[in-house]
Amino acid sequence: AQKVTQAQTEISVVEKEDVTLDCVYETRDTTYYLFWYKQPPSGELVFLIRRNSFDEQNEISGRYSWNFQKSTSSFNFTITASQVVDSAVYFCALRAPDTGKLIFGQGTTLQVKP
Amino acid sequence: KAGVTQTPRYLIKTRGQQVTLSCSPISGHRSVSWYQQTPGQGLQFLFEYFSETQRNKGNFPGRFSGRQFSNSRSEMNVSTLELGDSALYLCASSPRDGNSPLHFGNGTRLTVT
């Protein structure tokens, strides 16, 4: 069975702090895709980053970076120098090939205080 | 490109009624998926349509149904509404190659009284 776990329910930081959101996944597929989405109060899920299972290279994109470790089934997401506008619910999601089905974690609510 | 458009944004219905939600995908996207979001259950997959055919289905009762038209637009129908159907319903579209992210609409907030 596929499963995504985000152990952190809520995180509160002060602006300019770095923050890491944890994600652990379970799947029996050898090929799969991992995503992070952000959901601001408006409700729309905004795509942030993705990683496929056969590419463990970690990258940085602006203030966002991610650490994908297949050995521990983790896909952690870091925001550097957080800003108040980063306050939102963040979801980690798993997708099998050739399907539009995403398995979401429960989400982590991030509050960035000025 | 215009994003995924969902209508209406808000709906209030009474128990026992039925409701139809609409989703227009991003131009060129042939896959449309529907998700239900509630505080208790989180984000749950309802079903996916591709080229007018249902390709995947989540664990929801038969009261939840959908369809896709030849222009890829999709509708979702819920019959005999229950209080527990109150939720944010999100539609997503994608080109359906595995590496492409799903792009979500703003959702339809359904309240059942």
Coordinates of N, CA, C and O in Angstrom, one line a residue, chain A residues 11-108:
Chain A
I11 N 4.2 23.9 12.6 CA 5.5 24.5 12.9 C 5.4 26.0 12.9 O 4.7 26.6 12.0
S12 N 6.0 26.6 13.9 CA 6.0 28.1 14.0 C 7.4 28.6 14.1 O 8.2 28.1 14.9
V13 N 7.7 29.5 13.2 CA 9.1 30.1 13.2 C 9.0 31.6 13.1 O 7.9 32.1 12.7
V14 N 10.1 32.2 13.3 CA 10.1 33.7 13.2 C 10.8 34.0 11.8 O 11.6 33.2 11.3
E15 N 10.3 35.0 11.2 CA 10.8 35.4 9.9 C 12.3 35.3 9.8 O 13.0 35.7 10.7
K16 N 12.8 34.9 8.6 CA 14.2 34.7 8.3 C 14.8 33.4 8.9 O 16.0 33.1 8.5
E17 N 14.1 32.7 9.7 CA 14.6 31.4 10.1 C 14.5 30.4 8.9 O 13.6 30.5 8.1
D18 N 15.4 29.4 8.9 CA 15.2 28.3 8.0 C 14.3 27.3 8.6 O 14.3 27.1 9.8
V19 N 13.5 26.6 7.8 CA 12.6 25.6 8.3 C 12.6 24.4 7.4 O 12.5 24.5 6.2
T20 N 12.6 23.2 8.0 CA 12.5 22.0 7.2 C 11.3 21.2 7.5 O 10.9 21.0 8.7
L21 N 10.6 20.8 6.4 CA 9.3 20.0 6.6 C 9.7 18.6 6.2 O 10.2 18.3 5.2
D22 N 9.3 17.7 7.1 CA 9.6 16.3 6.9 C 8.5 15.5 6.2 O 7.3 15.8 6.3
C23 N 8.9 14.5 5.4 CA 8.0 13.7 4.7 C 8.6 12.3 4.5 O 9.8 12.1 4.1
V24 N 7.9 11.3 4.9 CA 8.3 9.9 4.8 C 7.2 9.2 4.0 O 6.0 9.4 4.2
Y25 N 7.6 8.3 3.1 CA 6.6 7.7 2.2 C 6.8 6.2 2.2 O 7.9 5.7 2.5
E26 N 5.8 5.5 1.8 CA 5.8 4.0 1.6 C 5.3 3.7 0.2 O 4.2 4.2 -0.1
T27 N 5.9 2.9 -0.5 CA 5.4 2.4 -1.8 C 6.2 1.1 -2.2 O 7.3 1.0 -1.8
R28 N 5.5 0.3 -2.9 CA 6.2 -0.9 -3.5 C 6.6 -0.7 -4.9 O 7.3 -1.6 -5.5
D29 N 6.2 0.4 -5.5 CA 6.6 0.7 -6.9 C 8.1 1.0 -6.9 O 8.6 1.6 -6.0
T30 N 8.7 0.6 -8.0 CA 10.1 1.0 -8.2 C 10.2 2.3 -8.9 O 11.3 3.0 -8.7
T31 N 9.2 2.7 -9.6 CA 9.2 4.0 -10.2 C 8.0 4.8 -9.6 O 6.9 4.3 -9.6
Y32 N 8.3 6.0 -9.1 CA 7.3 6.8 -8.5 C 7.7 8.2 -8.5 O 8.9 8.5 -8.9
Y33 N 6.8 9.1 -8.2 CA 7.1 10.5 -8.2 C 6.7 11.2 -6.9 O 5.6 10.8 -6.4
L34 N 7.4 12.1 -6.5 CA 7.2 12.8 -5.2 C 7.0 14.3 -5.4 O 7.7 14.9 -6.3
F35 N 6.1 14.9 -4.7 CA 5.8 16.3 -4.9 C 5.6 17.0 -3.6 O 5.2 16.4 -2.6
W36 N 5.8 18.3 -3.6 CA 5.4 19.2 -2.5 C 4.5 20.2 -3.1 O 4.7 20.8 -4.1
Y37 N 3.4 20.4 -2.3 CA 2.4 21.4 -2.7 C 2.2 22.4 -1.5 O 2.3 22.0 -0.3
K38 N 1.8 23.6 -1.8 CA 1.5 24.6 -0.8 C 0.1 25.0 -0.9 O -0.4 25.2 -2.0
Q39 N -0.6 25.1 0.2 CA -2.0 25.5 0.2 C -2.2 26.7 1.0 O -2.3 26.6 2.3
P40 N -2.3 27.9 0.4 CA -2.5 29.1 1.2 C -4.0 29.2 1.6 O -4.8 28.3 1.2
P41 N -4.4 30.1 2.4 CA -5.8 30.2 2.9 C -6.8 30.3 1.7 O -8.0 29.9 1.9
S42 N -6.4 30.7 0.6 CA -7.4 30.8 -0.6 C -7.8 29.4 -1.0 O -8.9 29.2 -1.7
G43 N -7.1 28.3 -0.7 CA -7.5 27.0 -0.9 C -6.9 26.3 -2.1 O -6.8 25.0 -2.1
E44 N -6.3 27.0 -3.0 CA -5.7 26.4 -4.2 C -4.4 25.7 -3.8 O -3.6 26.2 -3.1
L45 N -4.2 24.5 -4.3 CA -3.0 23.7 -4.1 C -2.0 24.2 -5.1 O -2.2 24.0 -6.3
V46 N -0.9 24.7 -4.7 CA 0.2 25.3 -5.6 C 1.3 24.3 -5.6 O 1.9 24.0 -4.6
F47 N 1.7 23.9 -6.8 CA 2.8 23.0 -7.0 C 4.1 23.7 -6.7 O 4.3 24.8 -7.2
L48 N 5.0 23.0 -5.9 CA 6.3 23.6 -5.6 C 7.5 22.9 -6.2 O 8.2 23.5 -7.0
I49 N 7.6 21.6 -5.9 CA 8.7 20.9 -6.4 C 8.3 19.4 -6.6 O 7.4 19.0 -6.1
R50 N 9.1 18.7 -7.4 CA 8.9 17.3 -7.7 C 10.2 16.6 -7.8 O 11.3 17.2 -8.1
R51 N 10.2 15.3 -7.6 CA 11.4 14.5 -7.7 C 10.9 13.1 -8.2 O 9.9 12.6 -7.7
N52 N 11.6 12.5 -9.1 CA 11.2 11.1 -9.5 C 12.2 10.1 -8.8 O 13.3 10.5 -8.3
S53 N 11.8 8.9 -8.7 CA 12.4 7.9 -7.9 C 13.8 7.5 -8.4 O 14.6 7.0 -7.6
F54 N 14.1 7.8 -9.6 CA 15.4 7.3 -10.1 C 16.4 8.5 -10.2 O 17.5 8.4 -10.8
D55 N 16.1 9.6 -9.6 CA 17.0 10.7 -9.6 C 17.1 11.3 -8.2 O 16.2 12.0 -7.7
E56 N 18.1 10.9 -7.5 CA 18.3 11.3 -6.1 C 19.1 12.6 -5.9 O 19.4 13.0 -4.8
Q57 N 19.3 13.3 -7.0 CA 20.1 14.5 -6.9 C 19.2 15.5 -6.2 O 18.1 15.8 -6.5
N58 N 19.8 16.2 -5.2 CA 19.1 17.2 -4.4 C 19.4 18.5 -5.0 O 20.5 18.8 -5.5
E59 N 18.4 19.4 -5.0 CA 18.6 20.7 -5.7 C 18.1 21.8 -4.8 O 17.4 21.7 -3.8
I60 N 18.5 23.0 -5.3 CA 18.0 24.2 -4.7 C 17.4 25.1 -5.7 O 17.9 25.2 -6.9
S61 N 16.2 25.6 -5.4 CA 15.5 26.5 -6.3 C 15.1 27.8 -5.5 O 14.1 27.7 -4.8
G62 N 15.9 28.8 -5.7 CA 15.6 30.0 -4.9 C 15.8 29.7 -3.4 O 16.8 29.3 -3.0
R63 N 14.7 30.0 -2.7 CA 14.7 29.7 -1.2 C 14.3 28.3 -0.9 O 14.3 27.9 0.3
Y64 N 13.9 27.5 -1.9 CA 13.5 26.2 -1.6 C 14.6 25.2 -1.9 O 15.4 25.4 -2.9
S65 N 14.7 24.2 -1.1 CA 15.6 23.0 -1.4 C 15.0 21.8 -0.9 O 14.1 21.8 -0.1
W66 N 15.4 20.6 -1.5 CA 14.8 19.4 -1.0 C 15.9 18.3 -0.9 O 16.9 18.4 -1.6
N67 N 15.6 17.4 0.0 CA 16.5 16.3 0.3 C 15.8 15.0 0.1 O 14.9 14.7 0.9
F68 N 16.1 14.3 -1.0 CA 15.4 13.0 -1.3 C 16.4 11.9 -1.0 O 17.5 11.9 -1.6
Q69 N 16.0 11.0 -0.1 CA 16.8 9.9 0.3 C 16.0 8.6 0.2 O 15.2 8.3 1.0
K70 N 16.3 7.9 -0.9 CA 15.6 6.6 -1.2 C 15.8 5.6 -0.1 O 14.9 4.8 0.3
S71 N 17.0 5.6 0.5 CA 17.3 4.6 1.5 C 16.5 4.7 2.8 O 16.2 3.7 3.4
T72 N 16.0 5.9 3.0 CA 15.2 6.1 4.2 C 13.8 6.5 3.8 O 12.9 6.8 4.7
S73 N 13.5 6.5 2.5 CA 12.1 6.8 2.0 C 11.7 8.2 2.5 O 10.6 8.4 3.0
S74 N 12.6 9.2 2.4 CA 12.2 10.5 2.9 C 12.4 11.5 1.8 O 13.3 11.4 0.9
F75 N 11.6 12.5 1.9 CA 11.6 13.6 0.9 C 11.3 14.9 1.6 O 10.2 15.4 1.6
N76 N 12.4 15.4 2.2 CA 12.2 16.6 3.1 C 12.4 17.9 2.3 O 13.2 18.0 1.3
F77 N 11.7 18.9 2.7 CA 11.7 20.2 2.0 C 12.1 21.3 3.0 O 11.6 21.4 4.1
T78 N 13.0 22.2 2.5 CA 13.5 23.2 3.3 C 13.2 24.6 2.7 O 13.5 24.8 1.5
I79 N 12.8 25.5 3.5 CA 12.6 26.9 3.1 C 13.7 27.7 3.8 O 13.8 27.7 5.1
T80 N 14.5 28.4 3.1 CA 15.6 29.2 3.7 C 15.1 30.6 3.8 O 14.4 31.1 3.0
A81 N 15.5 31.2 4.9 CA 15.1 32.6 5.2 C 13.6 32.8 5.0 O 13.1 33.5 4.1
S82 N 12.8 32.1 5.8 CA 11.4 32.1 5.7 C 10.8 33.6 5.7 O 11.4 34.5 6.3
Q83 N 9.7 33.7 5.1 CA 9.0 35.0 5.0 C 7.5 34.8 5.5 O 7.0 33.6 5.4
V84 N 6.9 35.8 5.9 CA 5.5 35.7 6.3 C 4.6 35.1 5.3 O 3.7 34.4 5.5
V85 N 4.9 35.4 4.0 CA 4.1 34.9 2.9 C 4.2 33.4 2.7 O 3.4 32.8 2.0
D86 N 5.2 32.8 3.4 CA 5.3 31.4 3.3 C 4.3 30.6 4.2 O 4.2 29.4 4.2
S87 N 3.6 31.4 5.0 CA 2.6 30.8 5.9 C 1.5 30.1 5.1 O 0.9 30.7 4.3
A88 N 1.4 28.8 5.4 CA 0.4 28.0 4.6 C 0.5 26.6 5.1 O 1.2 26.3 6.0
V89 N -0.4 25.7 4.5 CA -0.3 24.3 4.8 C 0.5 23.7 3.6 O 0.2 24.0 2.5
Y90 N 1.5 22.8 4.0 CA 2.3 22.2 3.0 C 2.1 20.7 3.0 O 2.0 20.1 4.0
F91 N 1.9 20.2 1.7 CA 1.6 18.8 1.6 C 2.6 18.1 0.8 O 3.1 18.6 -0.3
C92 N 3.0 16.9 1.2 CA 3.9 16.1 0.5 C 3.0 15.0 -0.2 O 2.0 14.6 0.4
A93 N 3.3 14.6 -1.4 CA 2.4 13.7 -2.1 C 3.2 12.7 -3.0 O 4.3 13.0 -3.4
L94 N 2.7 11.5 -3.1 CA 3.3 10.4 -3.9 C 2.4 10.1 -5.0 O 1.2 10.0 -4.9
R95 N 3.0 9.8 -6.2 CA 2.2 9.5 -7.4 C 2.9 8.3 -8.1 O 4.1 8.3 -8.3
A96 N 2.1 7.3 -8.4 CA 2.5 6.2 -9.2 C 2.6 6.6 -10.7 O 1.9 7.5 -11.1
P97 N 3.3 5.9 -11.5 CA 3.4 6.2 -12.9 C 2.0 6.0 -13.6 O 1.2 5.2 -13.2
D98 N 1.8 6.8 -14.6 CA 0.6 6.7 -15.5 C -0.7 6.7 -14.7 O -1.6 6.0 -15.0
T99 N -0.7 7.6 -13.7 CA -2.0 7.8 -13.0 C -2.1 9.2 -12.5 O -1.1 9.8 -12.2
G100 N -3.3 9.7 -12.4 CA -3.5 11.0 -11.9 C -3.8 11.0 -10.4 O -4.2 12.0 -9.8
K101 N -3.5 9.9 -9.8 CA -3.8 9.7 -8.3 C -2.6 10.1 -7.5 O -1.5 9.6 -7.6
L102 N -2.9 11.1 -6.6 CA -1.8 11.5 -5.7 C -2.3 11.0 -4.3 O -3.4 11.1 -3.9
I103 N -1.3 10.5 -3.6 CA -1.5 10.1 -2.2 C -0.8 11.2 -1.3 O 0.4 11.4 -1.4
F104 N -1.7 11.9 -0.6 CA -1.2 13.1 0.2 C -0.9 12.7 1.6 O -1.6 11.8 2.2
G105 N 0.1 13.4 2.2 CA 0.2 13.3 3.6 C -0.8 14.2 4.3 O -1.6 14.9 3.6
Q106 N -0.8 14.2 5.6 CA -1.8 15.0 6.3 C -1.6 16.5 6.3 O -2.4 17.3 6.7
G107 N -0.4 16.9 5.9 CA -0.1 18.3 5.8 C 0.6 18.9 7.0 O 0.4 18.4 8.2
T108 N 1.4 19.9 6.8 CA 2.1 20.6 7.9 C 1.7 22.0 7.8 O 1.9 22.7 6.8

